[in-house]
Amino acid sequence: MNKIQTSSLVAGLLLATNLYSNENLSEITVTSGFIETTEKSATYATEIYTKEEIQNSNSKDVYDFLSSQTSINVAPSYGNTFSQKIDLRGYGIGDGYQNVVVSVNGRRLNNVDMVSQLLSAVPLDSIEKIEILKGTGSVQYGDGANAGAINIITNGKYENYIKASAGSNGTKNGTLSLGYANDKVILNGFLDYTKTNGTRVLSDGRKDKNYNRNKDFNIIYFPTDELELRAGKKYSKMNILYGGSLTKADYDQNPNKASSFTENYLQSYVTNVGTTYTFSPKYSIDANYFTEDRLSKYTYSSGYKSNTDYDTESFNTKLDIKGDRYKAVIGVDGYFSDRRQSSNTTTKDNKGVFFSTNYFVNQDVKLSFGARKEYVDYTYVPNSGTRLNKDLSLNAYDLGVNYQIDETHSVFANYNKSFQAPDIDRFFNYGGTFNGFIEPAKVQNFTVGYNNIQKSNKLKISLFRANLKNEIYYYKLGGTSRNTNIDKSHKYGVEFFDKYLINDNLFTSINYSYIIAKIDEENDGNGTYNGKDLPGVSKHNVTVNLGYTYNKYKAVASHTYRSSAYAANDFANSFSQKQEAYNSTDVSLGYNYKNIEFFAKVQNLFDESNGIWIKDDSIYPVNFERTYNFGTKIKF
């Protein structure tokens, strides 16, 4: 991003602060892909949310926004609301998070083990845009981009404001955002603190209280018009008590109940530096380097404690080339992570080289092609015993075409080959014994779609199919359990998004997906799972919104529905209990007076009971009661 692009972004941020008007639905530029493109001209399926849409939702955090406003399925990891699991395109709420790459300003958040991406360290107010790329991203991001990629962008000048809110269960939040910009420099500072007294209660009256603190400081400096320098530091600290699962009888009687708590303490320090240099209108280079030092501590109800240290380094660099009828990118990247536990140190290193190009046949037809070669190295070093090593060499490809029918209509088709190298936990059995180096998953994705983007209406439709080989999962049948592969499986579905500005004051939107995920062949179970549905995948997922603005007032009502599914561990589709349908109706109100904004939100208005079924009589309540939140934001 050069100085001109950054200045445009700052101007866009200032325009987006008018939250109480229905603007035209102009197409948005996808900036997190290798090569910038618009929604209408993209050769793959996109789902994009602007700062205005994020702020208008009055969501409490990133997980809440993704769950209530997008096509993504989100659920706490065994009750841990700070570390939630993500599912896109039917990979299941159990392991779906390992099949989508999540990044923040280009920094990969996927972990070396089975810990899900830590989005609690990304304050929602700091986000400028969220871009969801579906069925693509393997050339750019490599390992794990089977379903696609979720890119969170916070670049640009922060707004200057103080925000405070309070709500149910003793929830309190305070945010300070500071930003300064001139022709040479952009300075940003962000402080965010949230605490909650808890929602679930032990028999002795103790509740699952928690807190979350985030600090973020960064600078962007322009020594010349051609050169941009970036540096930043981020600190996160959080602690949470979370309850275990409930039986069906206890869940029906009182989902607030808990028999025990697990305590999780997390601490993360992230440092980033980067630069962009524009040699000429045709050539530019971009390079970024990130480090993270993270500590995770668990105290279980039994009294057992475990400490895990993570050291992660990553980099990405690319050369951009622009011609009269083409754009191309060549680059290399790497992700190196060590996990240190009391008994061993385990390492997973990824190194990749890639190439991607867009070629404009004419003003209506665009072709895209990309390829990636990635090397993965595993090292297991126990305190005593044999050192183990494993190397993998994996490929990814992406081929797409977009045809613009006219100024508002376009169609596209995309083929993507992706892979998932196993995380380091997959090589171990329950209890810590070595399981073996299982096979990487490989996926072929096919997507076709249609876009219709007008001033008052934005419509997107896509159909997809994914053929999988060696899908990774945790096998459990009878007394046997281990990490292994599903030999063959497939997924297919349709995705529908429409946002319509009925008039200057009223808008409505719907986001719907229909997904089927099937197991074709699974040899470990001697055919027991063949032809079964992948558990934890809802066939029907829908979010609808209705918004109304009048003068300085704004109201938004939304409803999220996910149909019933097999419990997360029910690969044989034989459990007596299924995952019940999820329902939540939310209503938010806002009033803007000069530089002061007042807001309020009621979540789960009709007090629906929601939970995540792992197996029979193993239910983790989630968004299971009506809650409220209100506050104010003062800009200066």
Short mmCIF file of C-alpha atoms in Angstrom, two decimals, residues 183-589:
data_model
loop_
_atom_site.label_atom_id
_atom_site.label_comp_id
_atom_site.label_asym_id
_atom_site.label_seq_id
_atom_site.Cartn_x
_atom_site.Cartn_y
_atom_site.Cartn_z
CA ASP A 183 1.32 13.23 4.75
CA LYS A 184 4.25 11.39 6.35
CA VAL A 185 2.95 9.26 9.19
CA ILE A 186 -0.01 7.39 10.63
CA LEU A 187 0.08 6.71 14.39
CA ASN A 188 -2.42 4.42 16.12
CA GLY A 189 -3.11 3.31 19.65
CA PHE A 190 -5.89 1.05 20.89
CA LEU A 191 -6.82 -0.13 24.39
CA ASP A 192 -9.72 -2.48 25.08
CA TYR A 193 -10.87 -4.13 28.31
CA THR A 194 -13.86 -6.41 28.91
CA LYS A 195 -14.93 -8.31 32.01
CA THR A 196 -17.95 -10.46 32.86
CA ASN A 197 -19.10 -11.89 36.17
CA GLY A 198 -20.25 -15.05 34.39
CA THR A 199 -23.36 -16.89 33.23
CA ARG A 200 -22.99 -20.42 34.59
CA VAL A 201 -23.04 -21.21 38.32
CA LEU A 202 -21.63 -23.95 40.55
CA SER A 203 -23.62 -25.33 43.46
CA ASP A 204 -21.52 -23.19 45.86
CA GLY A 205 -22.50 -20.00 43.98
CA ARG A 206 -19.24 -19.43 42.08
CA LYS A 207 -19.67 -18.21 38.49
CA ASP A 208 -17.57 -18.47 35.33
CA LYS A 209 -16.14 -14.96 35.43
CA ASN A 210 -13.63 -13.76 32.85
CA TYR A 211 -11.67 -10.77 31.58
CA ASN A 212 -10.00 -9.82 28.30
CA ARG A 213 -7.41 -7.04 27.82
CA ASN A 214 -5.92 -5.95 24.50
CA LYS A 215 -3.40 -3.25 23.63
CA ASP A 216 -2.32 -2.35 20.11
CA PHE A 217 0.17 0.28 18.95
CA ASN A 218 1.40 0.76 15.39
CA ILE A 219 3.04 3.27 13.09
CA ILE A 220 3.07 3.67 9.31
CA TYR A 221 5.75 6.00 7.93
CA PHE A 222 6.23 7.33 4.39
CA PRO A 223 9.83 8.55 3.91
CA THR A 224 9.08 9.07 0.20
CA ASP A 225 6.08 8.69 -2.08
CA GLU A 226 7.44 5.28 -3.13
CA LEU A 227 8.31 3.81 0.27
CA GLU A 228 6.09 2.73 3.18
CA LEU A 229 7.46 1.43 6.50
CA ARG A 230 5.30 -0.31 9.13
CA ALA A 231 5.84 -1.46 12.71
CA GLY A 232 3.52 -2.52 15.50
CA LYS A 233 3.19 -4.19 18.86
CA LYS A 234 0.17 -6.03 20.23
CA TYR A 235 -0.40 -7.38 23.72
CA SER A 236 -3.28 -9.58 24.84
CA LYS A 237 -4.07 -11.02 28.25
CA MET A 238 -7.19 -12.95 29.17
CA ASN A 239 -8.47 -15.33 31.81
CA ILE A 240 -11.64 -17.38 31.73
CA LEU A 241 -13.46 -19.94 33.82
CA TYR A 242 -15.73 -22.14 31.74
CA GLY A 243 -18.11 -24.91 32.67
CA GLY A 244 -18.15 -28.50 31.51
CA SER A 245 -20.89 -30.27 29.60
CA LEU A 246 -24.40 -31.01 30.86
CA THR A 247 -26.69 -33.97 30.49
CA LYS A 248 -29.83 -33.44 28.45
CA ALA A 249 -31.95 -33.43 31.61
CA ASP A 250 -29.79 -30.78 33.30
CA TYR A 251 -29.62 -28.71 30.11
CA ASP A 252 -33.41 -28.72 29.77
CA GLN A 253 -33.88 -27.87 33.43
CA ASN A 254 -31.26 -25.15 33.83
CA PRO A 255 -28.51 -24.42 31.24
CA ASN A 256 -26.93 -21.95 33.71
CA LYS A 257 -25.91 -24.88 35.88
CA ALA A 258 -22.29 -26.12 36.02
CA SER A 259 -20.77 -29.01 37.93
CA SER A 260 -17.14 -27.91 37.50
CA PHE A 261 -14.96 -25.22 35.95
CA THR A 262 -11.78 -25.25 33.89
CA GLU A 263 -9.59 -22.14 34.11
CA ASN A 264 -7.64 -20.94 31.09
CA TYR A 265 -5.11 -18.10 31.19
CA LEU A 266 -3.73 -16.75 27.90
CA GLN A 267 -1.01 -14.23 27.23
CA SER A 268 0.24 -13.14 23.81
CA TYR A 269 2.86 -10.67 22.59
CA VAL A 270 2.92 -9.95 18.85
CA THR A 271 5.47 -7.82 17.00
CA ASN A 272 5.25 -6.93 13.31
CA VAL A 273 7.39 -4.99 10.86
CA GLY A 274 6.84 -4.50 7.16
CA THR A 275 7.59 -2.43 4.11
CA THR A 276 6.21 -1.70 0.67
CA TYR A 277 8.35 -0.16 -2.06
CA THR A 278 7.02 0.94 -5.45
CA PHE A 279 9.81 0.85 -8.03
CA SER A 280 7.58 2.09 -10.85
CA PRO A 281 3.92 1.95 -11.88
CA LYS A 282 4.61 -1.63 -13.02
CA TYR A 283 6.68 -3.05 -10.15
CA SER A 284 6.40 -3.05 -6.35
CA ILE A 285 7.54 -5.29 -3.52
CA ASP A 286 5.85 -5.98 -0.19
CA ALA A 287 7.46 -7.75 2.79
CA ASN A 288 6.17 -8.49 6.31
CA TYR A 289 7.63 -10.22 9.37
CA PHE A 290 5.73 -11.29 12.51
CA THR A 291 6.66 -12.86 15.83
CA GLU A 292 4.40 -14.12 18.61
CA ASP A 293 5.31 -15.28 22.12
CA ARG A 294 2.26 -16.96 23.67
CA LEU A 295 1.64 -18.67 26.99
CA SER A 296 -1.40 -20.83 27.75
CA LYS A 297 -2.14 -22.21 31.23
CA TYR A 298 -4.94 -24.60 32.19
CA THR A 299 -6.18 -25.55 35.63
CA TYR A 300 -8.67 -28.40 35.44
CA SER A 301 -11.42 -29.28 37.92
CA SER A 302 -9.31 -32.23 39.12
CA GLY A 303 -6.58 -29.80 40.15
CA TYR A 304 -4.23 -30.86 37.34
CA LYS A 305 -2.33 -27.97 35.73
CA SER A 306 -0.65 -27.70 32.35
CA ASN A 307 1.48 -24.93 30.87
CA THR A 308 2.29 -24.55 27.17
CA ASP A 309 4.64 -22.03 25.55
CA TYR A 310 4.46 -21.15 21.87
CA ASP A 311 7.09 -19.30 19.84
CA THR A 312 6.01 -18.41 16.32
CA GLU A 313 7.78 -16.58 13.52
CA SER A 314 6.25 -15.91 10.12
CA PHE A 315 7.02 -13.85 7.05
CA ASN A 316 5.54 -13.17 3.65
CA THR A 317 6.99 -11.28 0.74
CA LYS A 318 5.78 -10.75 -2.81
CA LEU A 319 6.68 -8.95 -5.99
CA ASP A 320 3.75 -7.30 -7.80
CA ILE A 321 3.95 -6.88 -11.57
CA LYS A 322 1.40 -4.92 -13.62
CA GLY A 323 1.09 -4.92 -17.38
CA ASP A 324 -1.45 -3.47 -19.78
CA ARG A 325 -3.58 -6.64 -19.77
CA TYR A 326 -2.31 -8.61 -16.77
CA LYS A 327 -1.36 -8.46 -13.10
CA ALA A 328 1.00 -11.00 -11.54
CA VAL A 329 2.45 -11.84 -8.13
CA ILE A 330 5.52 -13.92 -7.27
CA GLY A 331 6.48 -14.59 -3.67
CA VAL A 332 7.69 -16.72 -0.78
CA ASP A 333 6.42 -17.13 2.78
CA GLY A 334 7.09 -19.13 5.91
CA TYR A 335 5.46 -20.06 9.19
CA PHE A 336 7.62 -21.56 11.96
CA SER A 337 6.15 -22.59 15.31
CA ASP A 338 7.53 -24.36 18.38
CA ARG A 339 5.33 -25.73 21.16
CA ARG A 340 7.08 -26.45 24.46
CA GLN A 341 5.41 -28.65 27.06
CA SER A 342 6.72 -30.29 30.21
CA SER A 343 7.57 -33.56 28.42
CA ASN A 344 8.52 -32.50 24.88
CA THR A 345 9.07 -29.82 22.27
CA THR A 346 7.26 -30.21 18.95
CA THR A 347 7.89 -28.10 15.86
CA LYS A 348 6.01 -27.58 12.61
CA ASP A 349 7.67 -25.44 9.93
CA ASN A 350 5.96 -24.39 6.67
CA LYS A 351 7.80 -22.83 3.73
CA GLY A 352 6.07 -21.94 0.47
CA VAL A 353 6.70 -20.39 -2.95
CA PHE A 354 3.84 -19.19 -5.14
CA PHE A 355 2.81 -17.49 -8.35
CA SER A 356 -0.54 -15.94 -9.29
CA THR A 357 -1.77 -13.91 -12.25
CA ASN A 358 -4.88 -12.25 -13.65
CA TYR A 359 -5.12 -11.88 -17.41
CA PHE A 360 -7.70 -9.62 -19.06
CA VAL A 361 -8.77 -11.21 -22.36
CA ASN A 362 -10.86 -8.09 -22.98
CA GLN A 363 -12.85 -5.64 -20.89
CA ASP A 364 -15.45 -8.33 -20.09
CA VAL A 365 -13.44 -11.52 -19.57
CA LYS A 366 -10.79 -12.09 -16.91
CA LEU A 367 -8.79 -15.28 -16.33
CA SER A 368 -6.86 -16.12 -13.17
CA PHE A 369 -4.29 -18.79 -12.45
CA GLY A 370 -2.07 -19.55 -9.46
CA ALA A 371 0.20 -22.31 -8.18
CA ARG A 372 1.96 -23.00 -4.90
CA LYS A 373 4.64 -25.40 -3.65
CA GLU A 374 4.84 -25.86 0.11
CA TYR A 375 7.25 -27.83 2.28
CA VAL A 376 6.26 -28.91 5.79
CA ASP A 377 8.80 -30.18 8.34
CA TYR A 378 7.84 -31.81 11.66
CA THR A 379 10.19 -32.41 14.59
CA TYR A 380 9.28 -34.14 17.86
CA VAL A 381 11.87 -33.96 20.64
CA PRO A 382 10.85 -35.72 23.89
CA ASN A 383 12.76 -35.09 27.11
CA SER A 384 13.69 -38.75 26.98
CA GLY A 385 13.33 -41.13 24.06
CA THR A 386 13.69 -41.03 20.30
CA ARG A 387 13.66 -37.83 18.24
CA LEU A 388 11.20 -38.09 15.31
CA ASN A 389 11.06 -36.22 12.00
CA LYS A 390 8.66 -36.07 9.06
CA ASP A 391 8.78 -34.02 5.83
CA LEU A 392 5.96 -33.27 3.40
CA SER A 393 5.87 -31.66 -0.04
CA LEU A 394 2.44 -30.34 -1.09
CA ASN A 395 0.94 -28.48 -4.05
CA ALA A 396 -1.95 -26.05 -4.52
CA TYR A 397 -3.54 -24.66 -7.71
CA ASP A 398 -6.24 -22.14 -8.50
CA LEU A 399 -7.88 -21.49 -11.87
CA GLY A 400 -10.76 -19.08 -12.44
CA VAL A 401 -12.70 -17.06 -14.99
CA ASN A 402 -15.05 -14.09 -14.68
CA TYR A 403 -17.35 -12.78 -17.38
CA GLN A 404 -18.98 -9.38 -16.87
CA ILE A 405 -22.32 -9.50 -18.66
CA ASP A 406 -22.89 -5.78 -18.25
CA GLU A 407 -22.28 -3.01 -15.72
CA THR A 408 -24.16 -4.81 -12.94
CA HIS A 409 -24.12 -8.55 -13.76
CA SER A 410 -21.25 -11.05 -13.82
CA VAL A 411 -20.70 -14.81 -13.66
CA PHE A 412 -17.62 -16.74 -12.57
CA ALA A 413 -16.22 -20.26 -12.28
CA ASN A 414 -13.33 -21.45 -10.12
CA TYR A 415 -11.31 -24.62 -9.59
CA ASN A 416 -9.09 -24.82 -6.53
CA LYS A 417 -6.83 -27.59 -5.25
CA SER A 418 -5.92 -27.27 -1.56
CA PHE A 419 -4.40 -29.24 1.31
CA GLN A 420 -4.21 -29.50 5.08
CA ALA A 421 -1.00 -30.76 6.70
CA PRO A 422 -1.88 -32.39 10.06
CA ASP A 423 -1.37 -30.29 13.18
CA ILE A 424 1.09 -31.71 15.70
CA ASP A 425 -1.64 -32.96 18.08
CA ARG A 426 -2.80 -35.42 15.40
CA PHE A 427 0.36 -37.49 15.88
CA PHE A 428 -0.46 -38.34 19.48
CA ASN A 429 -2.97 -40.62 21.18
CA TYR A 430 -5.07 -39.63 24.16
CA GLY A 431 -2.63 -39.72 27.08
CA GLY A 432 0.41 -38.59 25.05
CA THR A 433 1.71 -41.77 23.37
CA PHE A 434 2.84 -41.42 19.75
CA ASN A 435 0.13 -42.26 17.21
CA GLY A 436 2.05 -41.93 13.95
CA PHE A 437 2.42 -39.40 11.14
CA ILE A 438 -1.00 -39.43 9.47
CA GLU A 439 -1.63 -38.35 5.89
CA PRO A 440 -2.35 -34.74 4.84
CA ALA A 441 -5.83 -33.95 3.55
CA LYS A 442 -6.24 -32.93 -0.10
CA VAL A 443 -9.28 -31.19 -1.56
CA GLN A 444 -10.54 -30.29 -5.02
CA ASN A 445 -12.98 -27.35 -4.91
CA PHE A 446 -15.39 -26.39 -7.72
CA THR A 447 -17.42 -23.16 -7.53
CA VAL A 448 -19.66 -21.35 -10.01
CA GLY A 449 -21.45 -18.13 -9.19
CA TYR A 450 -23.44 -15.08 -10.22
CA ASN A 451 -23.16 -11.47 -9.02
CA ASN A 452 -25.67 -8.65 -9.46
CA ILE A 453 -24.50 -5.43 -7.83
CA GLN A 454 -26.68 -2.34 -8.20
CA LYS A 455 -27.05 0.88 -6.23
CA SER A 456 -29.98 -0.44 -4.21
CA ASN A 457 -29.40 -4.19 -4.34
CA LYS A 458 -26.45 -6.57 -3.96
CA LEU A 459 -27.11 -10.20 -4.92
CA LYS A 460 -24.60 -13.07 -4.87
CA ILE A 461 -25.31 -16.73 -5.62
CA SER A 462 -22.75 -19.55 -5.72
CA LEU A 463 -22.86 -23.32 -6.04
CA PHE A 464 -19.94 -25.43 -4.87
CA ARG A 465 -18.66 -28.97 -4.54
CA ALA A 466 -15.57 -30.23 -2.72
CA ASN A 467 -14.06 -33.70 -3.23
CA LEU A 468 -11.80 -34.70 -0.34
CA LYS A 469 -9.13 -37.32 0.11
CA ASN A 470 -7.83 -38.17 3.61
CA GLU A 471 -10.03 -35.68 5.50
CA ILE A 472 -8.53 -35.55 9.02
CA TYR A 473 -10.65 -36.44 12.05
CA TYR A 474 -10.62 -38.17 15.45
CA TYR A 475 -11.78 -41.77 15.06
CA LYS A 476 -13.70 -43.34 17.93
CA LEU A 477 -15.62 -46.60 17.64
CA GLY A 478 -16.18 -48.90 20.58
CA GLY A 479 -13.04 -48.97 22.69
CA THR A 480 -10.76 -47.79 19.88
CA SER A 481 -9.90 -44.15 19.31
CA ARG A 482 -7.15 -42.29 17.45
CA ASN A 483 -6.47 -39.51 14.97
CA THR A 484 -6.70 -40.76 11.42
CA ASN A 485 -8.11 -40.03 7.94
CA ILE A 486 -11.45 -40.39 6.17
CA ASP A 487 -10.36 -41.98 2.90
CA LYS A 488 -12.91 -40.22 0.68
CA SER A 489 -15.62 -37.66 1.36
CA HIS A 490 -17.42 -34.82 -0.38
CA LYS A 491 -19.42 -31.66 0.28
CA TYR A 492 -21.72 -29.59 -1.88
CA GLY A 493 -24.13 -26.73 -1.46
CA VAL A 494 -25.56 -23.41 -2.52
CA GLU A 495 -24.86 -19.96 -1.02
CA PHE A 496 -27.25 -17.04 -1.38
CA PHE A 497 -26.73 -13.44 -0.23
CA ASP A 498 -28.92 -10.44 -0.93
CA LYS A 499 -29.00 -6.94 0.57
CA TYR A 500 -31.74 -4.60 -0.62
CA LEU A 501 -32.21 -0.90 0.13
CA ILE A 502 -35.99 -0.61 0.09
CA ASN A 503 -35.79 3.18 0.43
CA ASP A 504 -33.57 5.79 2.05
CA ASN A 505 -34.63 4.63 5.51
CA LEU A 506 -35.26 0.90 5.25
CA PHE A 507 -33.04 -2.06 4.27
CA THR A 508 -33.20 -5.81 4.49
CA SER A 509 -30.66 -8.59 3.93
CA ILE A 510 -30.53 -12.39 3.91
CA ASN A 511 -27.56 -14.74 4.02
CA TYR A 512 -28.47 -18.38 3.39
CA SER A 513 -26.46 -21.54 2.76
CA TYR A 514 -27.55 -25.11 2.12
CA ILE A 515 -24.77 -27.64 2.74
CA ILE A 516 -24.49 -31.42 2.46
CA ALA A 517 -21.32 -33.12 3.80
CA LYS A 518 -20.94 -36.87 3.26
CA ILE A 519 -18.43 -39.57 4.19
CA ASP A 520 -17.87 -41.87 1.18
CA GLU A 521 -15.22 -44.31 2.41
CA GLU A 522 -13.66 -44.75 5.84
CA ASN A 523 -11.64 -47.95 6.13
CA ASP A 524 -10.74 -47.80 9.83
CA GLY A 525 -14.38 -48.38 10.77
CA ASN A 526 -14.78 -51.27 8.30
CA GLY A 527 -17.46 -49.34 6.46
CA THR A 528 -19.39 -48.24 9.56
CA TYR A 529 -19.18 -44.57 8.52
CA ASN A 530 -19.61 -45.06 4.77
CA GLY A 531 -22.46 -42.99 3.36
CA LYS A 532 -23.02 -41.16 6.66
CA ASP A 533 -23.38 -37.41 7.14
CA LEU A 534 -20.36 -35.60 8.55
CA PRO A 535 -21.42 -34.67 12.10
CA GLY A 536 -21.76 -31.10 13.30
CA VAL A 537 -22.85 -29.75 9.90
CA SER A 538 -26.21 -27.97 9.67
CA LYS A 539 -27.89 -28.28 6.27
CA HIS A 540 -29.67 -24.94 6.55
CA ASN A 541 -27.94 -21.77 7.79
CA VAL A 542 -29.65 -18.41 7.53
CA THR A 543 -29.28 -14.88 8.88
CA VAL A 544 -31.84 -12.19 8.09
CA ASN A 545 -31.65 -8.48 8.94
CA LEU A 546 -34.14 -5.63 8.85
CA GLY A 547 -32.86 -2.12 9.47
CA TYR A 548 -34.61 1.22 9.76
CA THR A 549 -33.16 4.73 10.05
CA TYR A 550 -34.97 7.95 10.84
CA ASN A 551 -33.10 11.21 11.29
CA LYS A 552 -30.48 10.36 13.97
CA TYR A 553 -32.08 7.09 15.09
CA LYS A 554 -31.34 3.62 13.85
CA ALA A 555 -32.82 0.19 14.63
CA VAL A 556 -31.68 -3.22 13.37
CA ALA A 557 -33.39 -6.56 13.99
CA SER A 558 -31.72 -9.81 13.00
CA HIS A 559 -32.38 -13.52 13.34
CA THR A 560 -29.91 -16.40 13.01
CA TYR A 561 -31.04 -19.97 12.39
CA ARG A 562 -29.03 -23.16 11.96
CA SER A 563 -30.89 -26.42 11.47
CA SER A 564 -30.35 -29.53 13.57
CA ALA A 565 -27.37 -31.80 12.87
CA TYR A 566 -25.69 -34.91 14.18
CA ALA A 567 -23.70 -34.36 17.39
CA ALA A 568 -20.06 -33.41 16.79
CA ASN A 569 -18.68 -36.90 17.57
CA ASP A 570 -21.48 -38.90 15.92
CA PHE A 571 -19.69 -40.11 12.77
CA ALA A 572 -21.85 -43.25 12.66
CA ASN A 573 -25.04 -41.11 12.87
CA SER A 574 -26.25 -43.43 15.61
CA PHE A 575 -26.43 -41.34 18.81
CA SER A 576 -29.84 -41.01 20.41
CA GLN A 577 -29.42 -37.23 20.75
CA LYS A 578 -28.88 -34.80 17.86
CA GLN A 579 -27.61 -31.27 17.75
CA GLU A 580 -30.76 -29.17 18.17
CA ALA A 581 -31.52 -26.24 15.89
CA TYR A 582 -29.98 -22.90 16.84
CA ASN A 583 -32.16 -19.77 17.03
CA SER A 584 -31.35 -16.25 18.17
CA THR A 585 -33.20 -12.99 17.53
CA ASP A 586 -31.25 -9.79 18.23
CA VAL A 587 -32.45 -6.18 18.29
CA SER A 588 -30.17 -3.13 18.45
CA LEU A 589 -30.96 0.58 18.72
#
